[in-house]
CSV table of C-alpha atoms in Angstrom, one decimal:
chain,number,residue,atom,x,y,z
A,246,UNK,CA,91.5,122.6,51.8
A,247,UNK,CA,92.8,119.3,51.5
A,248,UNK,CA,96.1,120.5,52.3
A,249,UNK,CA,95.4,122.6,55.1
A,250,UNK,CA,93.4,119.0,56.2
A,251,UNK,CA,96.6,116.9,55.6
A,252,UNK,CA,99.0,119.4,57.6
A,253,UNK,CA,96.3,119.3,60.8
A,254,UNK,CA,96.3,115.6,60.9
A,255,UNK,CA,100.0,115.2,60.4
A,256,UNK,CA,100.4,117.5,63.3
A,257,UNK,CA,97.5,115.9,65.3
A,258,UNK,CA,99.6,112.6,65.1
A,259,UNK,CA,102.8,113.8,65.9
A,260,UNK,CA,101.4,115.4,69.3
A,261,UNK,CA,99.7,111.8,70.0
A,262,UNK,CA,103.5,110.4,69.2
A,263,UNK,CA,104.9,113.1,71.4
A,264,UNK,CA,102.0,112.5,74.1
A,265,UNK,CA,102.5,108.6,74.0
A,266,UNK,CA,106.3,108.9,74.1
A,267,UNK,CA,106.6,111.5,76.8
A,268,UNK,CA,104.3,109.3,78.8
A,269,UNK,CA,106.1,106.0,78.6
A,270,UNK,CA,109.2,108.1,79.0
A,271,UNK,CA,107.7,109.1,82.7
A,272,UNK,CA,106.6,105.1,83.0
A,273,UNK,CA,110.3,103.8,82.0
A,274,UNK,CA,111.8,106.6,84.7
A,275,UNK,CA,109.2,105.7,87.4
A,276,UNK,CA,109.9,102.3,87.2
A,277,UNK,CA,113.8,102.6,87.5
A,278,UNK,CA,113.5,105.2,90.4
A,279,UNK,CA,111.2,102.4,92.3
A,280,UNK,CA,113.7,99.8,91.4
A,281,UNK,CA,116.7,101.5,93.0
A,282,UNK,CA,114.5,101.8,96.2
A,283,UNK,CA,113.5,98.6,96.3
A,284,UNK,CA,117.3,97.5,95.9
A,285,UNK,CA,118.1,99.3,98.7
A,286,UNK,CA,115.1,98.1,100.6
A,287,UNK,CA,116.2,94.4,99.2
A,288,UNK,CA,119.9,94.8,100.6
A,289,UNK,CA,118.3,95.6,103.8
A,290,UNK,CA,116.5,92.6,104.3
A,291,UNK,CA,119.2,90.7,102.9
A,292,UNK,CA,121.4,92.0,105.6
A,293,UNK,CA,119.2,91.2,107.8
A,294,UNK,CA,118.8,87.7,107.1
A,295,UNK,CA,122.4,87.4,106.9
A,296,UNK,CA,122.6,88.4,110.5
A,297,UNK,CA,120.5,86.4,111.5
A,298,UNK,CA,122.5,83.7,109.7
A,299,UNK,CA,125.7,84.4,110.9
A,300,UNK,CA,124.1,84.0,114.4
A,301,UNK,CA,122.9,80.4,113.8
A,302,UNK,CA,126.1,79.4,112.1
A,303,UNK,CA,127.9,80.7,114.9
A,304,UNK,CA,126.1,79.1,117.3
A,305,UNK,CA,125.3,76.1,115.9
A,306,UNK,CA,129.7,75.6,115.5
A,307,UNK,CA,130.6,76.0,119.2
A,308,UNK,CA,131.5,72.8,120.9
A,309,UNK,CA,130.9,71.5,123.7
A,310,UNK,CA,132.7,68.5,125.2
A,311,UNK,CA,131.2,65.5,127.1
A,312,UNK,CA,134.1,64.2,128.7
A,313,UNK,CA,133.9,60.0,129.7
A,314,UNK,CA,134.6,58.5,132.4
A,315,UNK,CA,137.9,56.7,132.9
A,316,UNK,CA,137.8,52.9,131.4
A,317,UNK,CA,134.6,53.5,129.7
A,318,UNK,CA,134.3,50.5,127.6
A,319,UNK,CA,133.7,51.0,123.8
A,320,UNK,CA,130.1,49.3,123.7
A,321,UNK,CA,129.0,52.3,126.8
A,322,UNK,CA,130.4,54.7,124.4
A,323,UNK,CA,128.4,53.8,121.5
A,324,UNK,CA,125.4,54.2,123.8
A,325,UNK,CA,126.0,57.8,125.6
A,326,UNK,CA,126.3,58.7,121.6
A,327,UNK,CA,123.5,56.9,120.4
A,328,UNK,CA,121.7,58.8,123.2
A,329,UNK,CA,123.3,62.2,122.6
A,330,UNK,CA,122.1,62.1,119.2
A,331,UNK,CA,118.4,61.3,119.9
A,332,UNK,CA,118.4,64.5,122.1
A,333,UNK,CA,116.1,67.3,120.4
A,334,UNK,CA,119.2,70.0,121.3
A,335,UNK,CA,122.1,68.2,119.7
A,336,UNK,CA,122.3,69.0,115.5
A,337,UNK,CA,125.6,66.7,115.5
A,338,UNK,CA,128.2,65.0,117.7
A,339,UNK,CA,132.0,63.5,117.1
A,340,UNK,CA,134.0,61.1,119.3
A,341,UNK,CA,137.6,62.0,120.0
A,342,UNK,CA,139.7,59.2,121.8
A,343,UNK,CA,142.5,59.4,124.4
A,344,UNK,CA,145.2,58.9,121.4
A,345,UNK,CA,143.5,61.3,119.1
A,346,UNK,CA,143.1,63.9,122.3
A,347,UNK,CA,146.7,63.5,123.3
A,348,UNK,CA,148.1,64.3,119.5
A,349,UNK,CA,145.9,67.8,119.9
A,350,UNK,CA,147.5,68.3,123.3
A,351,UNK,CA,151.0,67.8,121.3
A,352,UNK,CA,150.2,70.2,118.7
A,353,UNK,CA,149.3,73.1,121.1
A,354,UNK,CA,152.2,72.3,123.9
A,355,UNK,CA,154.5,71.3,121.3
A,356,UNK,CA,155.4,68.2,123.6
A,357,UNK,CA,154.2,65.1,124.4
A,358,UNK,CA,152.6,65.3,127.8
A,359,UNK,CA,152.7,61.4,128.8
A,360,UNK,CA,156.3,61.7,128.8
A,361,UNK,CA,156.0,64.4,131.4
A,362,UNK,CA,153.4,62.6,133.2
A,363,UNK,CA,154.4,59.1,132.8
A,364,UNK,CA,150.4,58.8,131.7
A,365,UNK,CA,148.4,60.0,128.6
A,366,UNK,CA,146.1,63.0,131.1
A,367,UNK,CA,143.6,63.2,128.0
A,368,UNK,CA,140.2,61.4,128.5
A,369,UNK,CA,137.8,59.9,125.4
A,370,UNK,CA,134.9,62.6,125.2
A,371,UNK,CA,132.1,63.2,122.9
A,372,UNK,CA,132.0,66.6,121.0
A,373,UNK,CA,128.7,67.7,119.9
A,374,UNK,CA,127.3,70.7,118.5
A,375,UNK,CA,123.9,72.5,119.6
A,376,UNK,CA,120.7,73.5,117.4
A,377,UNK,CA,121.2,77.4,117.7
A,378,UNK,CA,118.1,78.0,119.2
A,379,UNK,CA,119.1,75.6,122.3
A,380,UNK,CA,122.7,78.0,122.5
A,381,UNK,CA,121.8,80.3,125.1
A,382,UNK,CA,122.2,80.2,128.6
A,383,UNK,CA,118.7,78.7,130.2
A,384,UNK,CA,119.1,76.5,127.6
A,385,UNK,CA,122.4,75.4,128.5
A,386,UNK,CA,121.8,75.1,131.8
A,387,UNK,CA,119.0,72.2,130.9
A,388,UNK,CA,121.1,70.8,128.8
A,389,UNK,CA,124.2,70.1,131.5
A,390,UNK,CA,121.8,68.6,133.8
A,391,UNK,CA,120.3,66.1,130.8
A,392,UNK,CA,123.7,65.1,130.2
A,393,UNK,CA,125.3,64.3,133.3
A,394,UNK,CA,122.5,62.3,134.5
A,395,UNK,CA,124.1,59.3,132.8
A,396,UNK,CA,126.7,57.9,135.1
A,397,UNK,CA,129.6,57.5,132.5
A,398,UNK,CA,129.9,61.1,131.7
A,399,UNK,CA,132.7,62.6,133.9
A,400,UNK,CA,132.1,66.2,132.9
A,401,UNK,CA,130.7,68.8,130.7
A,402,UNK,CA,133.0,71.7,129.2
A,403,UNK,CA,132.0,74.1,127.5
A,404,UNK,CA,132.8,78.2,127.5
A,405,UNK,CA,130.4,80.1,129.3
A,406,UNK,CA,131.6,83.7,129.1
A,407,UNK,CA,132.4,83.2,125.9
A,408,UNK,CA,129.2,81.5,125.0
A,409,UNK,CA,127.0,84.7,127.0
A,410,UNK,CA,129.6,87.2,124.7
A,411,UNK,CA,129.1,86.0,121.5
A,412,UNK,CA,124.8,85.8,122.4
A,413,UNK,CA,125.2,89.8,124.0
A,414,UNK,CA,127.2,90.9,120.7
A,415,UNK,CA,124.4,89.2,118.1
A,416,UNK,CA,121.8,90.8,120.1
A,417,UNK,CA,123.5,94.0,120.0
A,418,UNK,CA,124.2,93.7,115.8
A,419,UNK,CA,120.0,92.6,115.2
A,420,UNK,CA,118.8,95.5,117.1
A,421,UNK,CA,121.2,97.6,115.5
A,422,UNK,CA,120.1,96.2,111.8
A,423,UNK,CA,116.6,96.3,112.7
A,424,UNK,CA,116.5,100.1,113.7
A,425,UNK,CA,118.6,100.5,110.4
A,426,UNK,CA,115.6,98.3,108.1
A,427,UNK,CA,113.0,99.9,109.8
A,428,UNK,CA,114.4,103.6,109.1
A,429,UNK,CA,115.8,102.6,105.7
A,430,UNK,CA,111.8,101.4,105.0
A,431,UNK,CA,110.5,104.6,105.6
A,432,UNK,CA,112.9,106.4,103.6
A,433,UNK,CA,112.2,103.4,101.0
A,434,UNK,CA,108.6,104.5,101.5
A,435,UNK,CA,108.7,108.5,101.5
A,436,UNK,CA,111.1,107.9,98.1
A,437,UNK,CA,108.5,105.8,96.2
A,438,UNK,CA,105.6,107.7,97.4
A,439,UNK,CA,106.9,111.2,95.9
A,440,UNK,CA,107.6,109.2,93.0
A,441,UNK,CA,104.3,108.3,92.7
A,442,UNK,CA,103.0,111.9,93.5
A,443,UNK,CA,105.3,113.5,91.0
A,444,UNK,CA,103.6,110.8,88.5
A,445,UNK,CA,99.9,111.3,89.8
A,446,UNK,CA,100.1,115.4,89.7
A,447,UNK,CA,100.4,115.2,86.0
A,448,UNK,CA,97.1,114.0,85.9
A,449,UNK,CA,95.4,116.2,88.2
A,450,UNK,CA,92.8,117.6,86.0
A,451,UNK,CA,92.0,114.3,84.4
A,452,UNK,CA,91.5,113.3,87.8
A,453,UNK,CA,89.1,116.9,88.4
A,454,UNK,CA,87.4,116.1,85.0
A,455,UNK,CA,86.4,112.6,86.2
A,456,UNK,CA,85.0,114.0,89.9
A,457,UNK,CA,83.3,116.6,88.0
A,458,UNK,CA,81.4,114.1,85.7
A,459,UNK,CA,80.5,112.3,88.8
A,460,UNK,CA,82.9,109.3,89.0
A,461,UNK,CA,83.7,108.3,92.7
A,462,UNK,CA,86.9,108.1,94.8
A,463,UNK,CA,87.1,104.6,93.8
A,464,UNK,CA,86.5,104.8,90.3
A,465,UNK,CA,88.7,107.1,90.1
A,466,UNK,CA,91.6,105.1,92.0
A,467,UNK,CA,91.2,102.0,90.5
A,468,UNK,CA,92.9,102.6,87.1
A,469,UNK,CA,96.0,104.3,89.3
A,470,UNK,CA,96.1,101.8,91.7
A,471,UNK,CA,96.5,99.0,88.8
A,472,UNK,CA,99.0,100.9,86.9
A,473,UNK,CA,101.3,101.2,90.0
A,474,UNK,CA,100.6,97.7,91.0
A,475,UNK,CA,102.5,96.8,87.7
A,476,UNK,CA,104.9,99.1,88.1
A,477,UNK,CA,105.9,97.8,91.8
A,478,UNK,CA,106.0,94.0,90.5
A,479,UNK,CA,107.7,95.1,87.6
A,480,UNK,CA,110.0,97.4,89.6
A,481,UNK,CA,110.3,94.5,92.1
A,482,UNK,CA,111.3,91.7,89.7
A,483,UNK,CA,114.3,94.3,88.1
A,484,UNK,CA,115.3,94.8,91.5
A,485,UNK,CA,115.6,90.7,92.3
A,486,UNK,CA,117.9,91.0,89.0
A,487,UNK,CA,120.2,93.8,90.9
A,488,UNK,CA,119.8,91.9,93.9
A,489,UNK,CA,121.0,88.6,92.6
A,490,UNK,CA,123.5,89.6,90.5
A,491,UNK,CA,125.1,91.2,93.8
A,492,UNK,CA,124.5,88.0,95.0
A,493,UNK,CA,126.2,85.4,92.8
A,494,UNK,CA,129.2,88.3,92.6
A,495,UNK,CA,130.0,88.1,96.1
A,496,UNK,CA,128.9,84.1,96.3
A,497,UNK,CA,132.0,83.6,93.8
A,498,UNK,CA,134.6,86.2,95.9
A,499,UNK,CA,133.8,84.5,99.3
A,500,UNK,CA,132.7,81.6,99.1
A,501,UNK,CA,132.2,81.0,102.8
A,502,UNK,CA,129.0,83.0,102.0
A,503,UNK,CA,126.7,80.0,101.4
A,504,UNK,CA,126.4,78.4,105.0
A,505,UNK,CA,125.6,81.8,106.3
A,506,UNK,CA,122.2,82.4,104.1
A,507,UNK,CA,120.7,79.3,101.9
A,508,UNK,CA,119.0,79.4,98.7
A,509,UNK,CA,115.3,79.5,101.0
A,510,UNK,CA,116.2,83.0,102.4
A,511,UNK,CA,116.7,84.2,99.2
A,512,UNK,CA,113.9,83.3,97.4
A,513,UNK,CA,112.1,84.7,100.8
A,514,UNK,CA,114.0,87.9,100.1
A,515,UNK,CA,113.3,88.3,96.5
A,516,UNK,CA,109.5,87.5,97.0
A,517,UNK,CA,109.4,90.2,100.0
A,518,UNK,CA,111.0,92.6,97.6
A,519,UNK,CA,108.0,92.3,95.0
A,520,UNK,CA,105.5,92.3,97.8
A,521,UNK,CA,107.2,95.6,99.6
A,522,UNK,CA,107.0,96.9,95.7
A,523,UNK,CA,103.4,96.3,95.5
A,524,UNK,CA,101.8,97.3,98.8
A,525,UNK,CA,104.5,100.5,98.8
A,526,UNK,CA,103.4,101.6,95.1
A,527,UNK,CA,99.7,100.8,96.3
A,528,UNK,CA,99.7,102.4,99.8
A,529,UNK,CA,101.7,105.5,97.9
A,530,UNK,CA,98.9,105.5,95.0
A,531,UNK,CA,96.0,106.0,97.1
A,532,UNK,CA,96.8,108.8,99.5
A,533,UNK,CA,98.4,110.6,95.9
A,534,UNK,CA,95.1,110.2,93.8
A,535,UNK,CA,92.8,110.9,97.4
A,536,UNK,CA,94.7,114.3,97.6
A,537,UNK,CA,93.5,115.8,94.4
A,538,UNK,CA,90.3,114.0,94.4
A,539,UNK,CA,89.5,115.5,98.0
A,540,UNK,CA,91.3,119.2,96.2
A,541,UNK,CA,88.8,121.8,94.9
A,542,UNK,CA,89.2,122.8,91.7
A,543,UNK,CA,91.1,126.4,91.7
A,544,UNK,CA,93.2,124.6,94.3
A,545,UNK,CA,95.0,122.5,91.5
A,546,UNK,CA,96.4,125.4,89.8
A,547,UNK,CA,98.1,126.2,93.5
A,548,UNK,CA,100.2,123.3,93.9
């Protein structure tokens, strides 16, 4: 008897060791599967935040010349600057003398165009450079009529059609990014959620059990809903890893990486990534559980 009593309990524990281990087998591959989803989700919104860097960088590295007037003395110089500066649309500004115009003019002619002339053609201007959300065209528009109130500015250059190209192009890539996060989040969504199912269905009849024993929806949701909640931060936080090890891989290969997308946008990016993980795993958790706590009982041997 004693034997017969040893050889059931040996066999009782190794089915709670086979139990316990298939179980955080399905945990370990449930967590991995959300992981790669939410890397994929994470790229997204990194791409998207690069876009949308590229677009300030670009726009915030176009010049724009305020040419002087002729004989504009040094002290009246110093003031159209000083001026320029305190203006909410300019992020930075650079004089460029006569002498310093004419060597540019050298460079790109390959001659010296005073000899041509008899006089150096090249006036002193001001180059400055625009916040990029004052680099549009209304914007712009202000912006020449600001300047050339002041009676020692000559002129204002600056590249329109190029300026309304590069605006119509960035529009174009956003919209195109957006439509391509916003389908890749479904997908990121309809991935996770049969994830989830696949995880939930296991423990259909647990779930009947407690419905027949009276528990509510709730009750019954509650211990799902905080499981997957772990999961998705846990799921989220291995994704940040993928994430920024992608990161500091490219960051060393091209380093001209860094004024396009600052150390704030990813720790944005990494915090969305947990958050997507957590309301996706809890969003996906309660329709799974509602299903087979809504399903009559013969039903659960049907699907």
């Amino acid at each position: 008897a004693n034997s017969i009593g040893k050889r059931l309990t040996t066999r009782m524990s190794g089915k709670k060791k086979e139990s316990a281990a298939r179980v955080l087998n399905a945990k370990i591959t449930s967590t991995i599967s959300i992981s790669l989803v939410l890397v994929l989700l994470g790229i997204t919104i990194l791409i998207l935040f690069m876009g949308n860097g590229l677009s300030r960088f670009v726009k915030e590295n176009m010049s724009f010349n305020v040419m002087l007037s002729t004989d504009v003395s040094d002290a009246e110089i110093t003031r159209v600057r000083k001026n320029l500066d305190a203006q909410p649309f300019v992020r930075s500004s650079r004089f460029i003398s006569k002498e310093e115009a004419k060597e540019q003019l050298i460079r790109d002619l390959g001659e010296d165009p005073e000899e041509l002339l008899g006089y150096n053609p090249a006036q002193d201007c001001i180059e400055i450079f625009l916040h990029s959300e004052y680099a549009n065209s209304d914007s712009i528009a202000m912006i020449n009529g600001v300047i050339r109130q002041d009676t020692n500015v000559a002129d204002l250059l600056y590249q329109q059609e190029a300026i309304d190209l590069i605006n119509e192009n960035l529009s174009k890539v956003m919209a195109v990014l957006l439509i391509l996060a916003a389908v890749l989040l479904f997908i990121s969504f309809t991935l996770i959620r049969n994830t989830i199912r696949l995880s939930v269905y296991s423990k259909r009849f647990l779930i009947n059990t407690m419905k027949l024993v009276g528990a509510t929806g709730k009750f019954i949701r509650k211990p799902f809903v905080v499981n997957n909640i772990i999961t998705g931060i846990v799921a989220g936080i291995i994704a940040d890893l993928i994430i920024f090890g992608m990161i500091a891989y490219f960051s060393r290969e091209y380093a001209d990486i860094y004024p396009i997308i600052s150390s704030t946008d990813i720790a944005i990016i990494f915090g969305l990534v947990i958050l997507l993980g957590v309301v996706i795993s809890t969003v996906a958790t309660a329709f799974a559980v509602n299903r087979y706590v809504k399903m009559k009982s013969d039903q659960l041997y049907y699907v």
